[in-house]
Short mmCIF file of N, CA and C in Angstrom, two decimals:
data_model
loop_
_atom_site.label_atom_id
_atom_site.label_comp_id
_atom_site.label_asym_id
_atom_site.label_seq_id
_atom_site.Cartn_x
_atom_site.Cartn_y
_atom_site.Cartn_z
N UNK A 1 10.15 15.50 8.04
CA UNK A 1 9.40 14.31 8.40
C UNK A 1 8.17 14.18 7.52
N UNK A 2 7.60 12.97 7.31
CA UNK A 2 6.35 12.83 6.19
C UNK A 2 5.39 11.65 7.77
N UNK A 3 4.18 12.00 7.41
CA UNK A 3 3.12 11.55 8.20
C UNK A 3 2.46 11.27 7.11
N UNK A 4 2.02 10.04 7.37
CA UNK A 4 0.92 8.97 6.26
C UNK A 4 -0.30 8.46 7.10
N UNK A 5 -1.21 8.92 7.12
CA UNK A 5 -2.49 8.31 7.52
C UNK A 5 -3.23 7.41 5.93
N UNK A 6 -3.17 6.08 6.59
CA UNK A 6 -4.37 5.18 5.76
C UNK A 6 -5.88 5.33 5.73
N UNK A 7 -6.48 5.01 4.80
CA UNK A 7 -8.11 5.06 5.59
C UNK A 7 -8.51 4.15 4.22
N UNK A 8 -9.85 3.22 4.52
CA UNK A 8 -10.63 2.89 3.81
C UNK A 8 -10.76 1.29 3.79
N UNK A 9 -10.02 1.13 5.10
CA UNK A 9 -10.50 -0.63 5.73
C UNK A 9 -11.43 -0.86 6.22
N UNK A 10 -11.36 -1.93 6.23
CA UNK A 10 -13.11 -2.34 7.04
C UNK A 10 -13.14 -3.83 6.08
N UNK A 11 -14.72 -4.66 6.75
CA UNK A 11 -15.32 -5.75 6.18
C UNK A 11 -15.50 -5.77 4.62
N UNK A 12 -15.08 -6.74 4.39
CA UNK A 12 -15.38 -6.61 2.76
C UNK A 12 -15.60 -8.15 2.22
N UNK A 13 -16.79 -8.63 1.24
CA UNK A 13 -16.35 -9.34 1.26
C UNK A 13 -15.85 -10.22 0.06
N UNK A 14 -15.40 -11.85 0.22
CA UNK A 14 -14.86 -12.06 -1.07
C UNK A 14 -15.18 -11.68 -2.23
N UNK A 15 -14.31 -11.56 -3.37
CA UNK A 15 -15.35 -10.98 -4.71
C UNK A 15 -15.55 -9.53 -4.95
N UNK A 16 -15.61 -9.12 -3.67
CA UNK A 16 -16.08 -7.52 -3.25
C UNK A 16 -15.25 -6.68 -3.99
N UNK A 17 -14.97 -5.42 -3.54
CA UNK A 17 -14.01 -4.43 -3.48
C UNK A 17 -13.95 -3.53 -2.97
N UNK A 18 -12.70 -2.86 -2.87
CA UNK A 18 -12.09 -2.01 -1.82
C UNK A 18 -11.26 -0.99 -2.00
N UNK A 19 -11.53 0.15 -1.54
CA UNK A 19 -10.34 1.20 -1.87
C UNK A 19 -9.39 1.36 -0.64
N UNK A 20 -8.19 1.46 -0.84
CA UNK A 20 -8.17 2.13 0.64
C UNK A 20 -6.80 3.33 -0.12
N UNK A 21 -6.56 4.56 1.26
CA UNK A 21 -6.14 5.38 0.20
C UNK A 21 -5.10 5.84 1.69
N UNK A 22 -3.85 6.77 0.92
CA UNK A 22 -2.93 6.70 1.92
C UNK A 22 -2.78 8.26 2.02
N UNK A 23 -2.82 9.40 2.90
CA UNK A 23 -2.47 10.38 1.87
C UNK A 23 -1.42 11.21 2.97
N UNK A 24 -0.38 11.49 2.54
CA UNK A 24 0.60 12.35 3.31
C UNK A 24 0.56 13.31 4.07
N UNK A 25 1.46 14.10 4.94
CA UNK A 25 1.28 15.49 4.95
C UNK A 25 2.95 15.67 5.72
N UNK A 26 3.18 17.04 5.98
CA UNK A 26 4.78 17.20 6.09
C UNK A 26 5.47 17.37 5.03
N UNK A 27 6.67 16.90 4.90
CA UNK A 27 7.37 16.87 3.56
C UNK A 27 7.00 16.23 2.39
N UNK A 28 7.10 17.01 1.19
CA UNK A 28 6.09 16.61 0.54
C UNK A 28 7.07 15.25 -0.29
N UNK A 29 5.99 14.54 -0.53
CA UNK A 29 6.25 12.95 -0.75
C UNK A 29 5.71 12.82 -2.48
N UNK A 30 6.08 14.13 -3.38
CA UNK A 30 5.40 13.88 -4.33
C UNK A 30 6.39 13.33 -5.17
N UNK A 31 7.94 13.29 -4.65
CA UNK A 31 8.83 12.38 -5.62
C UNK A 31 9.70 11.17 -4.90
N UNK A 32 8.35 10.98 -3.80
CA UNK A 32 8.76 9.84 -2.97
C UNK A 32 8.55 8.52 -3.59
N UNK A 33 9.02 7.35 -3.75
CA UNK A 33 8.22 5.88 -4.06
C UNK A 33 7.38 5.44 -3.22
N UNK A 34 6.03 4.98 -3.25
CA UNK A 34 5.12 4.68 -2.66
C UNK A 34 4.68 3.05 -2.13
N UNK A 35 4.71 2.77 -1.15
CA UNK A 35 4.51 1.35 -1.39
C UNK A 35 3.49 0.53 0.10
N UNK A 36 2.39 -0.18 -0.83
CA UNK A 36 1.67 -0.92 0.32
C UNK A 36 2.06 -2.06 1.01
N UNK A 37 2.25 -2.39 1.93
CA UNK A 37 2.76 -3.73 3.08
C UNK A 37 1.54 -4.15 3.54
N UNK A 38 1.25 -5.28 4.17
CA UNK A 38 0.33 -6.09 5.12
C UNK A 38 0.97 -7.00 5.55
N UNK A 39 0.59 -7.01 6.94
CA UNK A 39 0.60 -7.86 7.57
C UNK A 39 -0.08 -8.63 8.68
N UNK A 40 0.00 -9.89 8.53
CA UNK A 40 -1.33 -10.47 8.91
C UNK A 40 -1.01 -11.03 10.37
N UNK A 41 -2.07 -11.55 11.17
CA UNK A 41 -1.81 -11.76 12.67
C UNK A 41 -0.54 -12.99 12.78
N UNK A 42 0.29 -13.23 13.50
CA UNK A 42 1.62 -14.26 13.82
C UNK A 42 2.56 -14.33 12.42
N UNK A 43 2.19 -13.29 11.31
CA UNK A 43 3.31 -13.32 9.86
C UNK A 43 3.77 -11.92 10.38
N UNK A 44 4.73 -12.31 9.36
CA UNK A 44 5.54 -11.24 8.91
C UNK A 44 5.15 -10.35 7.98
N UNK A 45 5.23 -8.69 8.09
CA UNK A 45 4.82 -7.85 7.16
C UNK A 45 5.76 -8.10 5.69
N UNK A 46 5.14 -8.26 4.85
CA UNK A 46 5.01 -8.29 3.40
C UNK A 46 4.82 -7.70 2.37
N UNK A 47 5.38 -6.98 1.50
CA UNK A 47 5.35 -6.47 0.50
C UNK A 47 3.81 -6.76 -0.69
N UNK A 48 3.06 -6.12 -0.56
CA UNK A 48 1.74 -5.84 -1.46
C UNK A 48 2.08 -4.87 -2.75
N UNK A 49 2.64 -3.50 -3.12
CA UNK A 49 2.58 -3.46 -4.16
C UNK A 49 3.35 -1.88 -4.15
N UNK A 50 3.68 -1.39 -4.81
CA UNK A 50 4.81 -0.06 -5.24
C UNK A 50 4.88 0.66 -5.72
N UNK A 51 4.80 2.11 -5.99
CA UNK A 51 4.60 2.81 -7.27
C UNK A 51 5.80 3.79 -7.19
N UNK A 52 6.14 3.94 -8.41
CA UNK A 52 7.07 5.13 -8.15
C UNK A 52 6.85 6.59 -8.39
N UNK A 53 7.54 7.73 -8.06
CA UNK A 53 6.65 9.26 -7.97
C UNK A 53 6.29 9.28 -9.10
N UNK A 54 6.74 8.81 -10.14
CA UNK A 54 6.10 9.42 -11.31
C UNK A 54 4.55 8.40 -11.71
N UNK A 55 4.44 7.37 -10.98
CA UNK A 55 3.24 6.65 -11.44
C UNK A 55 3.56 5.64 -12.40
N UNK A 56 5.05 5.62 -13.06
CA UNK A 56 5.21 5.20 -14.56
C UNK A 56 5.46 3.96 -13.87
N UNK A 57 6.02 3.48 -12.73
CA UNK A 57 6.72 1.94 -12.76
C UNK A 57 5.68 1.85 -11.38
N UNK A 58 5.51 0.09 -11.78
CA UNK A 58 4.44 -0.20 -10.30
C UNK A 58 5.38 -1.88 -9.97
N UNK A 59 5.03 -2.15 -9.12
CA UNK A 59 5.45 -3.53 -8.57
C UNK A 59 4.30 -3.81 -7.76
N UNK A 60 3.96 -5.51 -7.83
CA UNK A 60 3.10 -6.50 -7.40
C UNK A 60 3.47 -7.24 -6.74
N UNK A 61 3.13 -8.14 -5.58
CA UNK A 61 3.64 -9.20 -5.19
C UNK A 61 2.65 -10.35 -6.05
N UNK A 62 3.08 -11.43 -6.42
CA UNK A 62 2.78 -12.24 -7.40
C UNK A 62 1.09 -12.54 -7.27
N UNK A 63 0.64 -12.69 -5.56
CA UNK A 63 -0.92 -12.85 -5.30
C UNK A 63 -1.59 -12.44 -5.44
N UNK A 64 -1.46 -10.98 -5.90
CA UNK A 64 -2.01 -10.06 -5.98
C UNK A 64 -2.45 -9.30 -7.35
N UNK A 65 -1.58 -9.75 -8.24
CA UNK A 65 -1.28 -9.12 -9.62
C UNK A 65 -2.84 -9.44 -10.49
N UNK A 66 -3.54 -8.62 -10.91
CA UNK A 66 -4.38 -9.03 -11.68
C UNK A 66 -5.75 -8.32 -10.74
N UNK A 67 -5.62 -8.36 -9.36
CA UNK A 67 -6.41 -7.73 -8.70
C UNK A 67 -6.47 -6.87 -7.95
N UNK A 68 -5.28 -6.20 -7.75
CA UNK A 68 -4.98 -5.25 -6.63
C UNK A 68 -4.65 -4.18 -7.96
N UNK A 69 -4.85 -2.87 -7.61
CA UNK A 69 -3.78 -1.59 -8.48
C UNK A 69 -3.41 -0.67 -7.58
N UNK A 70 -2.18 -0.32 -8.10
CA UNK A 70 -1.97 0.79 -6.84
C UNK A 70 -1.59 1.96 -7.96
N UNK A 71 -1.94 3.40 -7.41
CA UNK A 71 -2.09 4.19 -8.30
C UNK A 71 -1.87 5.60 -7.35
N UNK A 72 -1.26 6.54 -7.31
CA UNK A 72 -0.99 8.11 -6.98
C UNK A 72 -1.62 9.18 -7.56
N UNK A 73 -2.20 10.18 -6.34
CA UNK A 73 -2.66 11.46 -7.13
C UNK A 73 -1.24 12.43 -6.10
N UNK A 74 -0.26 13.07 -7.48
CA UNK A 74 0.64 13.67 -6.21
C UNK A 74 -0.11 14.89 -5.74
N UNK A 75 -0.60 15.33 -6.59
CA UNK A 75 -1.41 16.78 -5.94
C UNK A 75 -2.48 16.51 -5.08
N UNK A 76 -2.63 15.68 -4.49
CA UNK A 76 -3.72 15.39 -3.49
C UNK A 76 -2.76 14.33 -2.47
N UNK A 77 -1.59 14.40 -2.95
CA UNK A 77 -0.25 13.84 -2.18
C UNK A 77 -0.95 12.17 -1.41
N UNK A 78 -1.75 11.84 -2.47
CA UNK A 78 -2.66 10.39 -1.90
C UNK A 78 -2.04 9.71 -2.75
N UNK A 79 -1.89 8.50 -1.96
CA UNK A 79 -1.66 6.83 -3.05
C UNK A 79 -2.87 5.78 -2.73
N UNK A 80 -3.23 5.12 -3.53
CA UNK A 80 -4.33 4.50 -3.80
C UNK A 80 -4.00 3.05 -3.57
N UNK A 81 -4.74 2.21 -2.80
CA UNK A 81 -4.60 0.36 -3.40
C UNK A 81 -5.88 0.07 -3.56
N UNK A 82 -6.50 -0.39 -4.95
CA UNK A 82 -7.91 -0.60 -5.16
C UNK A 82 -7.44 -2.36 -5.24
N UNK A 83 -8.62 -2.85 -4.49
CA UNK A 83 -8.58 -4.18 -3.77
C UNK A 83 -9.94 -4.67 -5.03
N UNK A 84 -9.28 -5.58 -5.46
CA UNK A 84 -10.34 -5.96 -5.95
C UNK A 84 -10.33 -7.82 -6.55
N UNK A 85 -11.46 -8.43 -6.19
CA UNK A 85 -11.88 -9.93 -6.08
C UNK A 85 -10.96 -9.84 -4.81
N UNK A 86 -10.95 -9.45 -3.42
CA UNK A 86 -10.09 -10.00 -2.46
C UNK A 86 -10.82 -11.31 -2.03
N UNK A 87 -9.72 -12.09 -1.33
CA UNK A 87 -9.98 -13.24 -1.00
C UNK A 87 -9.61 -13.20 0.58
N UNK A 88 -10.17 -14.28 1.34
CA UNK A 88 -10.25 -14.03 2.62
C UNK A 88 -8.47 -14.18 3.06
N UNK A 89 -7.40 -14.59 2.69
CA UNK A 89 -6.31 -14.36 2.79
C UNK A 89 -5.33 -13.28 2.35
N UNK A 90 -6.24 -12.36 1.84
CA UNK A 90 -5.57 -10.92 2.02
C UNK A 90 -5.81 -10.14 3.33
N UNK A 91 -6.88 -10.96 4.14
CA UNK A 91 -6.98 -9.79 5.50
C UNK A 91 -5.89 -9.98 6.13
N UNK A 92 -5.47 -8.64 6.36
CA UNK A 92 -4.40 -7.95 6.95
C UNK A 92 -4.50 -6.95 7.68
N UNK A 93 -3.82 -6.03 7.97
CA UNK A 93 -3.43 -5.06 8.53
C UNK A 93 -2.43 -3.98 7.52
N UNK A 94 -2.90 -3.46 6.87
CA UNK A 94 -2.16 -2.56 5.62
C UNK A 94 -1.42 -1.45 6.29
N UNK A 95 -0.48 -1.54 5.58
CA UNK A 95 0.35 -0.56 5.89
C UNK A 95 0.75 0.43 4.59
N UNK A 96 0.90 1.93 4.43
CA UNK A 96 1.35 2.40 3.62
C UNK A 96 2.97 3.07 3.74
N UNK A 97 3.73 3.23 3.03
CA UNK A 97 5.16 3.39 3.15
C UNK A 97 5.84 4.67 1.94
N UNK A 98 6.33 5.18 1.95
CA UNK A 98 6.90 6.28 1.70
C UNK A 98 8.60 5.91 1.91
N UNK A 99 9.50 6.32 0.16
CA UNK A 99 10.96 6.23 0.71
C UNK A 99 11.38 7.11 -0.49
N UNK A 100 12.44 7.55 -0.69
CA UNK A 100 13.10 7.95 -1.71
C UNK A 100 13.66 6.83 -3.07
N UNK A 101 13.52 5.74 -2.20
CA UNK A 101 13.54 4.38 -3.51
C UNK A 101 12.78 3.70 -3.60
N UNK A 102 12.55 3.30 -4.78
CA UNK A 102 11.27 2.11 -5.77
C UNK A 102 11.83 0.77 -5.32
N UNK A 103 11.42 0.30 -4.41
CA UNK A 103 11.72 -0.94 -3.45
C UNK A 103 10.65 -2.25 -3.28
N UNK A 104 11.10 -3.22 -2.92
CA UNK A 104 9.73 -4.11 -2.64
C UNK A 104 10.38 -4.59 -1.71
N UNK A 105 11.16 -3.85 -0.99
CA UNK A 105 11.81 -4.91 0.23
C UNK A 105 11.12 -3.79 1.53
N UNK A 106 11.45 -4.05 2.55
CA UNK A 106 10.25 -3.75 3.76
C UNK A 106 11.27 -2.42 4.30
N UNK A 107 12.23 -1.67 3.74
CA UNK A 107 13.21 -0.55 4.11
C UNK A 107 12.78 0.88 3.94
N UNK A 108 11.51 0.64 3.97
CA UNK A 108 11.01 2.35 3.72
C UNK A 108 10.85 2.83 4.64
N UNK A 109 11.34 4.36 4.47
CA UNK A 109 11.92 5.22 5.75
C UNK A 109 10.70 5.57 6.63
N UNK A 110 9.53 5.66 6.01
CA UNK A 110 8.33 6.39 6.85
C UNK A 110 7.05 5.81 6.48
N UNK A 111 6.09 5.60 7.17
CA UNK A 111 5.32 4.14 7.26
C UNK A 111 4.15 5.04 8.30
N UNK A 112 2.82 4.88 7.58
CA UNK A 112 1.33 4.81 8.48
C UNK A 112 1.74 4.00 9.88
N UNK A 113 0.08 3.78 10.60
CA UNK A 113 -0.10 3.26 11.60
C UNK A 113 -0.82 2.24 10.97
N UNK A 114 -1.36 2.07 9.79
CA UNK A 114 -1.96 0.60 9.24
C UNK A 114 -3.61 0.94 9.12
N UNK A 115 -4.44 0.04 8.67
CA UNK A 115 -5.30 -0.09 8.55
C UNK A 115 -6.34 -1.53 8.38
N UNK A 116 -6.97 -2.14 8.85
CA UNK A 116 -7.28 -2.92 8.98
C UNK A 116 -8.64 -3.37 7.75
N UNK A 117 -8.08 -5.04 6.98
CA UNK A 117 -8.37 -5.13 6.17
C UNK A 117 -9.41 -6.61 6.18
N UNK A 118 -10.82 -6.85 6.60
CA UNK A 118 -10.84 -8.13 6.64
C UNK A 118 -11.94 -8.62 5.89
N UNK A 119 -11.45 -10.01 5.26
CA UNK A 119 -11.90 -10.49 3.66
C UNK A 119 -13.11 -11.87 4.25
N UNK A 120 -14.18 -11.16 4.50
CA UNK A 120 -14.94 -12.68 4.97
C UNK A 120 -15.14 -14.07 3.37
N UNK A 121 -15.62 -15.05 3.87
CA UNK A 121 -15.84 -16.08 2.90
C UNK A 121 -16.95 -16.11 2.51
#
């Protein structure tokens, strides 16, 4: 089993920036694919962004590209989403995800409790 605790939500605001960081423990997840979700109050959780174990391949969802990075330390078995110019329609509820495949679809086997993300104006 792999356990993912998020941390590093909170108020932020537009323009701002943000780290928030995911980091494992259990089986180790260092040749797992990594990937951030949000989802926001009455939507559907959504695909934010992907990395794979080696760091070499990343995926974006299109809103995001240019301001978000997502980035892995495996020896500190942490994955990273640095938030940056967020806009008040990224507040969410983040989720981090863990699978054996480089995915952007919402099928990853093991998944945080979330973290809460909110983008004032």
């Amino acid at each position: 089993q792999v356990q993912l605790v998020e941390s590093g939500g909170g108020l932020v605001q537009a323009g701002g920036s943000l780290r928030l960081s995911c980091t494992a423990s259990g089986r180790t997840t260092s040749h797992y694919a990594m990937g951030w979700f949000r989802q926001a109050p009455g939507k559907e959780r959504e695909f934010v962004a992907a990395v794979s174990w080696t760091g070499g391949r990343t995926h974006y969802r299109d809103s995001v590209k240019g301001r978000f990075t997502i980035s892995r330390d495996n020896a500190k078995s942490t994955v990273y989403l640095q938030m940056n110019s967020p806009k008040p329609e990224d507040t969410a509820v983040y989720y981090c995800a863990a699978d054996n495949v480089l995915t952007i679809s919402i099928r990853y086997a093991y998944w945080g409790q979330g973290t809460q993300v909110t983008v004032s104006s």
